[in-house]
Amino acid sequence: MAEVTNEAELLKEKANKFFKEKDYENAIKYYTEALELNPSNAIYYSNRSLAYLRTECYGYALADATKALEADKNYIKGYYRRATSNMALGKFKAALKDYETVVKVRPNDKDARMKWQECNKIVKQKAFERAIASDDKKKSVVDSLDIESMSTFSVLPFILNSTCADFAALQVNNKFVLNVIVVAAIEDDYVGPKLEDGKVTLQFMKDMMNWFKDQKKLHRKCAYQILVQVKDVLSKLPSLVEITIKETEKLTICGDTHGQYYDLLNIFELNGLPSETNPYLFNGDFVDRGSFSVEVILTLFGFKLLYPDHFHLLRGNHETDNMNQMYGFEGEVKAKYTAQMFQLFSEVFQWLPLAQCINSKVLVMHGGLFSEDGVTLEDLRKIDRNRQPPDSGPMCDLLWSDPQPRNGRSISKRGVSCQFGPDVTQRFLEQNKLDYIVRSHEVKSEGYEVTHSEKVITVFSAPNYCDQMGNKGAYIHLRGSDLKPEFHQFTAVPHPNVKPMAYANTLMQLGMM
């Protein structure tokens, strides 16, 4: 018995070494081998839980933290891990309960108390939001103007031309009016890029990208103009966008960019700026994690306005309020602009299409296929996407699911949606007369991966993800002549000394106990 225990400890130490080197895949492998020898060791489960957290396998991380506590209910790190996993999944009440346990056991632990207070604040905020929510659809930030009190302004001219201060909350007739948009005029000393007669031009885009490259902030009036206009463009699109690329044409598909602005610039350097003859499709997760998400999303939205029929954007699981609250985008927008601007971003994200079909043969979505058989393209067309994603169903699956090597379906490693096997893929493709799917959503060491007998392609375009994964990035060329994917890899480029997750919720800083 002692011999087995010693062997398990050696495997744990080996796993710890890989973890320190940020090789989480091998760390998980050796923690697993240690657990096979000693399946009742809480430390092994807790360590593997943290490795799963680092690889965004929140469902697996939650399961391991729970097993750690089943092995030893007094193991305090288990409560930390379980709380972090639940926070990542948006299960704030469950996380709060575990943080309370930690505080009771360690009342003098400042870190534990801070996390408990932060989580408690989120739970109360969510309860307040539910309490004030009306049964009617929430009014747009754009339209939330007290017309009687501000009768000299109509909505769009007000957005574009007002000389008042930034967003405000007003008290009118003894009633509190929320989300009143008051956009400042551009000051005389602002020398940055400006829209030309309220319109995005190619010169504006070039100037804005260089302005961002120098870590300068676009004037908030210009940012509001872009957001209002792109919301109008996106809201007119279907949930499933269908396009045709001609035999001589090429489309570039990019995966997650996650706020890595300087790597986005590198894509345009390597592959050319978007244009009517150089169309792009960006497949979700534009924001969060990386600390230049504002710059990424305004650049992408600008190109959408410039080339609406040749620059395509799909929603990812990180274009959602819960993810933005935890992983940095909300904090970044508040730091660089205002809380109300984040509300406007949130509205725009809800209008991003969910999937794109190319030449009736290739389906692109951020996550993957569905928890049940029988879903058709017509079902995707009918999705009401103007909302935060539900916890289940086709909309959830399009944003969250992942492929697995074995047939059938299994519980998601992320704790949301499912994992689907090659047989699921084959049935879906046959039913819908498709050749293959392209999705993103997962870090891949080579920037892409081809699975399920070449029927599922994953592309990921954030190299050295979060400055720690060491992965390559990639993008795909599809030509209308044969729709055969051509893969192009690239490596990370230097960026200013602003760390990833700089604006993230403190509870998601994983360098904890």
XYZ file of C-alpha atoms in Angstrom:
513
model
C 0.000 0.000 0.000
C 2.813 2.395 0.895
C 4.447 1.578 -2.430
C 1.283 2.544 -4.344
C 0.988 5.752 -2.334
C 4.588 6.681 -3.090
C 4.074 6.033 -6.801
C 0.980 8.223 -6.771
C 2.938 10.991 -5.065
C 5.638 10.797 -7.740
C 2.971 11.133 -10.433
C 1.497 14.128 -8.616
C 4.903 15.802 -8.468
C 5.365 15.131 -12.177
C 1.964 16.679 -12.843
C 2.854 19.673 -10.669
C 5.954 20.246 -12.771
C 3.935 20.254 -15.991
C 1.425 22.595 -14.363
C 4.168 25.095 -13.464
C 5.335 24.914 -17.084
C 1.728 25.670 -18.150
C 1.474 22.327 -19.914
C -1.978 21.681 -18.515
C -2.759 18.763 -20.793
C 0.112 16.695 -19.410
C -0.597 17.932 -15.891
C -4.146 16.577 -16.181
C -2.803 13.319 -17.575
C -0.511 12.672 -14.606
C -2.993 13.871 -11.975
C -5.378 11.353 -13.508
C -2.804 8.571 -13.255
C -2.171 9.509 -9.626
C -5.906 9.319 -8.944
C -6.122 5.891 -10.541
C -3.650 4.691 -7.919
C -5.139 6.697 -5.038
C -8.754 7.658 -5.863
C -9.506 9.049 -2.414
C -6.868 11.786 -2.339
C -8.495 15.234 -2.099
C -5.300 17.060 -3.098
C -5.078 15.239 -6.437
C -8.675 16.114 -7.274
C -8.135 19.724 -6.249
C -4.975 20.074 -8.325
C -6.624 18.546 -11.370
C -9.586 20.843 -10.808
C -7.301 23.865 -11.078
C -5.723 22.465 -14.258
C -9.209 22.064 -15.727
C -10.009 25.647 -14.749
C -6.962 26.849 -16.641
C -8.157 24.989 -19.749
C -11.720 26.317 -19.334
C -13.162 22.857 -18.655
C -15.386 24.263 -15.956
C -17.708 21.276 -15.784
C -14.818 18.909 -15.145
C -13.283 21.376 -12.670
C -16.540 21.507 -10.727
C -16.806 17.722 -10.642
C -13.229 17.353 -9.345
C -13.696 20.007 -6.659
C -16.811 18.180 -5.505
C -14.930 14.876 -5.423
C -12.163 16.511 -3.383
C -14.725 17.517 -0.783
C -16.305 14.080 -0.833
C -12.853 12.679 -0.065
C -12.211 15.252 2.684
C -15.008 17.635 3.690
C -12.497 19.718 5.661
C -10.186 20.306 2.689
C -10.484 24.073 2.330
C -8.966 24.314 -1.142
C -11.810 22.136 -2.382
C -14.275 24.875 -1.438
C -12.144 27.464 -3.223
C -12.005 25.342 -6.373
C -15.710 24.602 -6.336
C -16.560 28.255 -5.798
C -14.332 29.322 -8.711
C -15.866 26.666 -10.969
C -19.380 27.782 -10.107
C -18.445 31.419 -10.690
C -17.108 30.526 -14.135
C -20.429 28.844 -14.901
C -22.448 31.799 -13.667
C -23.762 29.872 -10.647
C -23.195 32.710 -8.231
C -25.387 31.521 -5.341
C -23.631 28.150 -5.231
C -20.255 29.913 -5.303
C -21.317 32.238 -2.480
C -22.190 29.286 -0.272
C -18.684 27.838 -0.638
C -16.995 31.188 -0.041
C -19.065 31.532 3.136
C -17.731 28.164 4.271
C -14.157 29.302 3.709
C -14.714 32.552 5.633
C -16.227 30.686 8.575
C -13.259 28.328 8.741
C -10.691 31.082 8.160
C -12.201 34.347 9.444
C -8.842 36.141 9.252
C -8.145 35.149 5.635
C -8.315 38.506 3.809
C -8.320 36.887 0.354
C -11.236 34.618 1.270
C -13.227 37.489 2.756
C -12.617 39.660 -0.319
C -13.868 36.884 -2.608
C -16.917 36.322 -0.417
C -17.732 40.043 -0.464
C -17.294 40.265 -4.237
C -19.472 37.221 -4.849
C -22.101 38.496 -2.418
C -22.182 41.789 -4.314
C -22.824 39.958 -7.598
C -25.624 37.862 -6.075
C -27.323 41.009 -4.744
C -26.860 42.785 -8.063
C -28.476 39.892 -9.928
C -31.384 39.870 -7.480
C -31.864 43.621 -7.985
C -31.813 43.238 -11.770
C -34.500 40.556 -11.571
C -36.593 42.702 -9.258
C -36.648 45.723 -11.562
C -36.972 43.769 -14.815
C -40.333 44.307 -16.513
C -42.300 41.672 -18.373
C -41.921 43.732 -21.502
C -38.811 43.502 -23.628
C -36.144 45.784 -22.258
C -36.009 49.131 -23.993
C -32.956 49.831 -26.047
C -30.337 52.103 -24.566
C -30.588 54.007 -27.838
C -34.291 54.645 -27.359
C -34.282 55.292 -23.613
C -34.753 59.021 -23.906
C -37.277 61.155 -22.056
C -38.621 62.820 -25.183
C -40.847 65.262 -23.253
C -37.956 66.637 -21.279
C -35.539 66.537 -24.211
C -37.931 67.379 -27.004
C -35.356 69.215 -29.066
C -33.550 65.930 -29.729
C -34.583 63.039 -31.887
C -32.867 59.737 -31.114
C -30.203 59.386 -33.797
C -29.229 63.052 -34.151
C -29.077 63.152 -30.365
C -26.651 60.248 -30.340
C -24.507 61.739 -33.060
C -24.585 65.443 -32.373
C -25.359 66.168 -28.720
C -23.055 68.560 -26.920
C -24.087 67.387 -23.435
C -22.036 65.277 -21.047
C -21.701 61.527 -21.417
C -24.438 59.029 -20.453
C -26.582 60.183 -17.542
C -29.382 59.057 -15.285
C -31.978 61.774 -14.871
C -34.733 62.520 -12.413
C -37.790 63.705 -14.331
C -41.131 64.558 -12.699
C -39.857 62.902 -9.494
C -39.193 59.660 -11.389
C -35.761 58.141 -11.956
C -35.127 57.718 -15.698
C -32.382 55.194 -16.443
C -30.099 54.862 -19.460
C -30.613 58.313 -20.918
C -27.989 58.719 -23.603
C -26.207 62.043 -23.640
C -23.190 62.005 -25.927
C -20.488 64.609 -25.711
C -19.325 66.611 -28.678
C -15.775 66.043 -29.854
C -13.476 68.469 -28.087
C -11.210 70.762 -30.084
C -8.071 69.203 -28.636
C -9.009 65.682 -29.817
C -6.744 64.877 -32.774
C -7.745 61.242 -33.273
C -9.817 59.627 -36.029
C -13.350 60.874 -36.699
C -16.099 59.477 -38.860
C -16.661 61.384 -42.084
C -20.183 62.800 -42.094
C -21.051 60.127 -39.548
C -19.829 57.303 -41.822
C -17.009 54.766 -41.579
C -14.489 55.030 -44.421
C -11.401 53.015 -45.244
C -9.208 55.943 -44.222
C -11.018 56.149 -40.884
C -10.409 52.431 -40.326
C -6.697 52.756 -41.074
C -6.411 55.795 -38.822
C -8.366 54.106 -36.023
C -6.239 50.943 -36.139
C -3.050 52.989 -35.896
C -4.579 55.110 -33.118
C -5.408 51.941 -31.179
C -1.962 50.517 -31.897
C -0.498 53.496 -30.042
C -2.822 52.710 -27.082
C -4.967 55.764 -27.648
C -8.707 55.832 -27.080
C -11.266 56.529 -29.787
C -13.525 59.427 -28.856
C -16.691 58.163 -27.202
C -18.899 59.926 -29.742
C -17.276 57.898 -32.526
C -17.631 54.709 -30.508
C -21.347 55.416 -29.970
C -21.803 56.149 -33.663
C -20.256 52.806 -34.589
C -22.356 50.896 -32.063
C -25.660 52.495 -33.043
C -25.012 51.932 -36.730
C -23.771 48.363 -36.422
C -26.761 47.447 -34.271
C -29.000 48.596 -37.096
C -27.050 46.513 -39.624
C -26.942 43.352 -37.487
C -30.604 43.524 -36.460
C -31.616 43.188 -40.116
C -29.714 39.914 -40.544
C -31.230 36.448 -40.002
C -30.004 34.136 -37.246
C -28.586 31.881 -39.980
C -26.778 33.928 -42.636
C -26.453 32.242 -46.024
C -23.829 33.407 -48.513
C -22.389 32.276 -51.814
C -18.740 32.624 -52.741
C -18.140 32.398 -56.456
C -15.770 29.917 -58.039
C -12.965 32.480 -58.302
C -13.517 33.988 -54.850
C -11.844 33.281 -51.509
C -13.220 33.693 -47.976
C -11.003 33.890 -44.874
C -12.432 32.350 -41.683
C -10.896 33.359 -38.345
C -11.613 31.866 -34.936
C -11.459 33.361 -31.441
C -9.523 36.617 -31.090
C -10.288 37.259 -27.376
C -9.123 40.841 -27.092
C -5.680 40.167 -28.585
C -5.655 43.306 -30.707
C -2.056 43.159 -31.851
C -2.551 39.612 -33.114
C -5.633 40.823 -35.007
C -3.478 43.471 -36.677
C -1.023 40.712 -37.564
C -3.792 38.723 -39.281
C -4.554 41.752 -41.452
C -0.841 42.221 -42.117
C -0.443 38.594 -43.212
C -3.707 38.182 -45.073
C -4.559 41.704 -46.199
C -7.123 44.185 -44.977
C -10.776 43.271 -45.437
C -12.278 44.477 -48.693
C -14.941 43.513 -51.189
C -12.364 41.263 -52.849
C -10.883 39.984 -49.566
C -13.892 38.968 -47.442
C -13.617 37.697 -43.856
C -15.740 35.748 -41.383
C -14.844 36.088 -37.684
C -16.343 33.231 -35.712
C -17.134 34.671 -32.278
C -15.330 35.318 -28.985
C -13.978 38.681 -30.031
C -13.752 39.916 -26.432
C -12.806 38.884 -22.873
C -9.534 37.467 -21.521
C -7.296 39.723 -23.593
C -7.129 43.305 -22.345
C -7.562 45.033 -25.710
C -11.093 43.806 -26.319
C -12.523 47.285 -26.906
C -9.988 47.848 -29.664
C -10.723 44.460 -31.239
C -14.500 44.815 -31.252
C -14.587 48.405 -32.498
C -12.241 47.437 -35.327
C -14.396 44.458 -36.288
C -17.607 46.482 -36.046
C -16.025 49.222 -38.156
C -15.206 46.787 -40.942
C -18.735 45.376 -40.713
C -20.065 48.859 -41.408
C -17.568 49.461 -44.199
C -18.184 46.137 -45.977
C -21.533 44.820 -44.681
C -21.830 42.126 -47.363
C -18.185 41.040 -47.296
C -17.286 41.105 -43.606
C -19.157 38.628 -41.429
C -19.384 38.265 -37.655
C -20.922 35.410 -35.655
C -21.717 35.384 -31.959
C -19.570 33.416 -29.526
C -20.282 32.298 -25.978
C -18.261 35.299 -24.762
C -20.572 37.793 -26.439
C -22.831 37.392 -23.420
C -23.353 39.335 -20.191
C -22.260 36.643 -17.717
C -18.993 35.978 -19.530
C -18.292 39.690 -19.985
C -18.879 40.316 -16.287
C -16.401 37.649 -15.231
C -13.718 37.690 -17.936
C -12.970 41.348 -18.457
C -14.955 43.002 -21.231
C -17.466 44.726 -18.958
C -14.672 45.988 -16.719
C -12.657 47.146 -19.711
C -15.548 49.104 -21.238
C -16.278 50.719 -17.879
C -12.604 51.634 -17.457
C -12.233 53.069 -20.964
C -15.750 54.480 -21.390
C -18.883 54.026 -19.237
C -21.192 51.412 -17.756
C -23.948 52.504 -20.124
C -21.713 51.939 -23.121
C -21.350 48.348 -21.962
C -25.143 48.092 -21.942
C -25.133 49.220 -25.557
C -22.452 46.641 -26.432
C -24.628 44.020 -24.760
C -27.575 44.975 -26.958
C -25.456 44.812 -30.100
C -24.060 41.398 -29.180
C -27.589 40.015 -28.947
C -28.109 40.795 -32.638
C -24.999 38.959 -33.843
C -26.032 36.028 -36.085
C -25.527 32.528 -34.680
C -24.429 30.580 -37.762
C -23.428 31.009 -41.386
C -23.910 28.628 -44.302
C -21.508 28.896 -47.233
C -22.631 27.719 -50.680
C -25.244 25.503 -48.973
C -22.394 23.105 -48.114
C -20.367 24.404 -45.141
C -21.935 25.451 -41.845
C -19.993 27.733 -39.512
C -20.831 28.314 -35.843
C -18.808 29.173 -32.761
C -19.454 26.085 -30.633
C -20.876 23.089 -32.403
C -23.736 20.668 -32.899
C -26.763 19.839 -30.844
C -27.845 17.964 -27.746
C -30.539 16.196 -29.743
C -30.787 14.810 -33.266
C -33.155 16.249 -35.831
C -32.100 19.907 -35.787
C -32.374 21.422 -39.269
C -31.152 24.586 -40.928
C -34.742 25.773 -40.883
C -34.711 25.415 -37.093
C -31.648 27.675 -36.975
C -33.346 30.280 -39.133
C -36.236 30.415 -36.652
C -34.124 31.050 -33.522
C -35.022 34.250 -31.688
C -31.471 35.328 -30.886
C -32.099 38.798 -29.439
C -31.523 37.697 -25.840
C -28.995 36.243 -23.464
C -28.472 32.566 -24.361
C -30.664 29.996 -22.593
C -29.124 27.150 -20.580
C -30.144 24.538 -23.152
C -31.466 24.158 -26.675
C -30.065 24.901 -30.153
C -28.974 28.483 -29.398
C -27.008 27.318 -26.361
C -25.446 24.447 -28.319
C -24.381 26.660 -31.230
C -22.377 28.774 -28.775
C -21.103 26.157 -26.313
C -20.862 22.528 -27.536
C -17.635 20.681 -28.412
C -16.750 17.606 -30.492
C -15.486 14.408 -28.855
C -13.663 11.455 -30.456
C -16.094 8.708 -29.392
C -19.580 8.215 -30.789
C -22.676 9.494 -29.058
C -22.977 12.431 -26.708
C -21.636 13.111 -23.236
C -21.849 15.754 -20.547
C -19.880 18.838 -21.487
C -16.454 19.353 -19.982
C -17.497 23.016 -19.733
C -20.617 22.334 -17.703
C -22.815 23.824 -20.453
C -24.375 22.107 -23.500
C -22.801 18.778 -24.566
C -20.004 16.993 -26.357
C -20.917 15.281 -29.639
C -19.312 12.375 -31.461
C -18.581 11.541 -35.131
C -21.889 9.700 -35.543
C -23.800 12.808 -34.399
C -21.877 14.876 -36.943
C -22.530 12.426 -39.759
C -26.288 12.300 -39.118
C -26.547 16.084 -38.954
C -24.604 16.596 -42.181
C -26.608 13.966 -44.058
C -29.951 15.341 -42.896
C -29.020 18.888 -43.918
C -27.081 17.976 -47.096
C -23.876 19.608 -45.834
C -20.242 18.634 -46.405
C -18.677 19.694 -43.079
C -18.786 22.237 -40.258
C -16.272 24.866 -39.139
C -16.247 25.913 -35.499
C -13.899 27.585 -32.997
C -14.293 27.782 -29.208
C -11.241 25.641 -28.251
C -7.547 26.421 -28.014
C -5.556 24.207 -30.380
C -1.788 23.938 -30.205
C -1.451 24.250 -33.993
C -4.198 26.855 -34.285
C -6.572 24.394 -35.913
C -7.687 20.778 -35.757
C -9.499 18.451 -38.170
C -11.599 15.674 -36.612
C -14.620 13.428 -37.226
C -13.256 12.078 -40.539
C -12.529 15.632 -41.734
C -16.141 16.661 -41.116
C -15.397 18.965 -38.143
C -12.790 21.721 -38.391
C -11.784 23.845 -35.397
C -9.986 27.154 -35.980
C -8.579 29.354 -33.201
C -6.974 32.723 -33.968
C -5.594 33.884 -30.604
C -1.948 32.698 -30.539
C -0.264 32.201 -27.172
C -3.721 32.521 -25.660
C -3.705 34.638 -22.494
C 0.085 34.927 -22.815
C 0.464 31.431 -21.407
C -0.748 28.644 -23.697
C 2.040 28.762 -26.278
C -0.347 27.798 -29.088
C -0.188 28.957 -32.675
C -3.055 30.867 -34.241
C -4.615 30.000 -37.578
C -7.099 31.124 -40.184
C -8.706 29.239 -43.056
C -9.093 30.046 -46.733
C -12.152 28.658 -48.491
C -12.361 28.998 -52.258
C -15.628 28.806 -54.100
C -14.204 26.401 -56.647
C -13.963 23.423 -54.283
C -14.556 24.639 -50.666
C -11.434 22.736 -49.635
C -10.001 24.372 -46.497
C -6.472 25.794 -46.656
C -4.895 26.372 -43.240
C -2.545 29.249 -42.479
C -0.722 29.359 -39.151
C 0.880 32.287 -37.375
C 2.536 33.004 -34.039
C 1.915 35.678 -31.420
C 3.391 39.147 -31.801
C 4.509 41.438 -28.959
C 1.951 43.659 -27.295
C 2.149 46.486 -24.726
C 2.743 45.524 -21.125
C -0.899 45.043 -20.168
C -1.577 41.547 -18.907
C -4.545 39.443 -20.013
C -7.477 39.488 -17.587
C -6.413 42.954 -16.395
C -10.059 44.007 -16.269
C -11.532 40.656 -15.195
C -13.518 40.098 -12.039
C -11.113 39.486 -9.169
C -12.831 36.163 -8.482
C -11.547 34.848 -11.808
C -7.918 35.489 -11.040
C -6.948 31.856 -10.763
C -3.679 32.269 -8.938
C -5.429 31.460 -5.683
C -4.788 28.899 -2.946
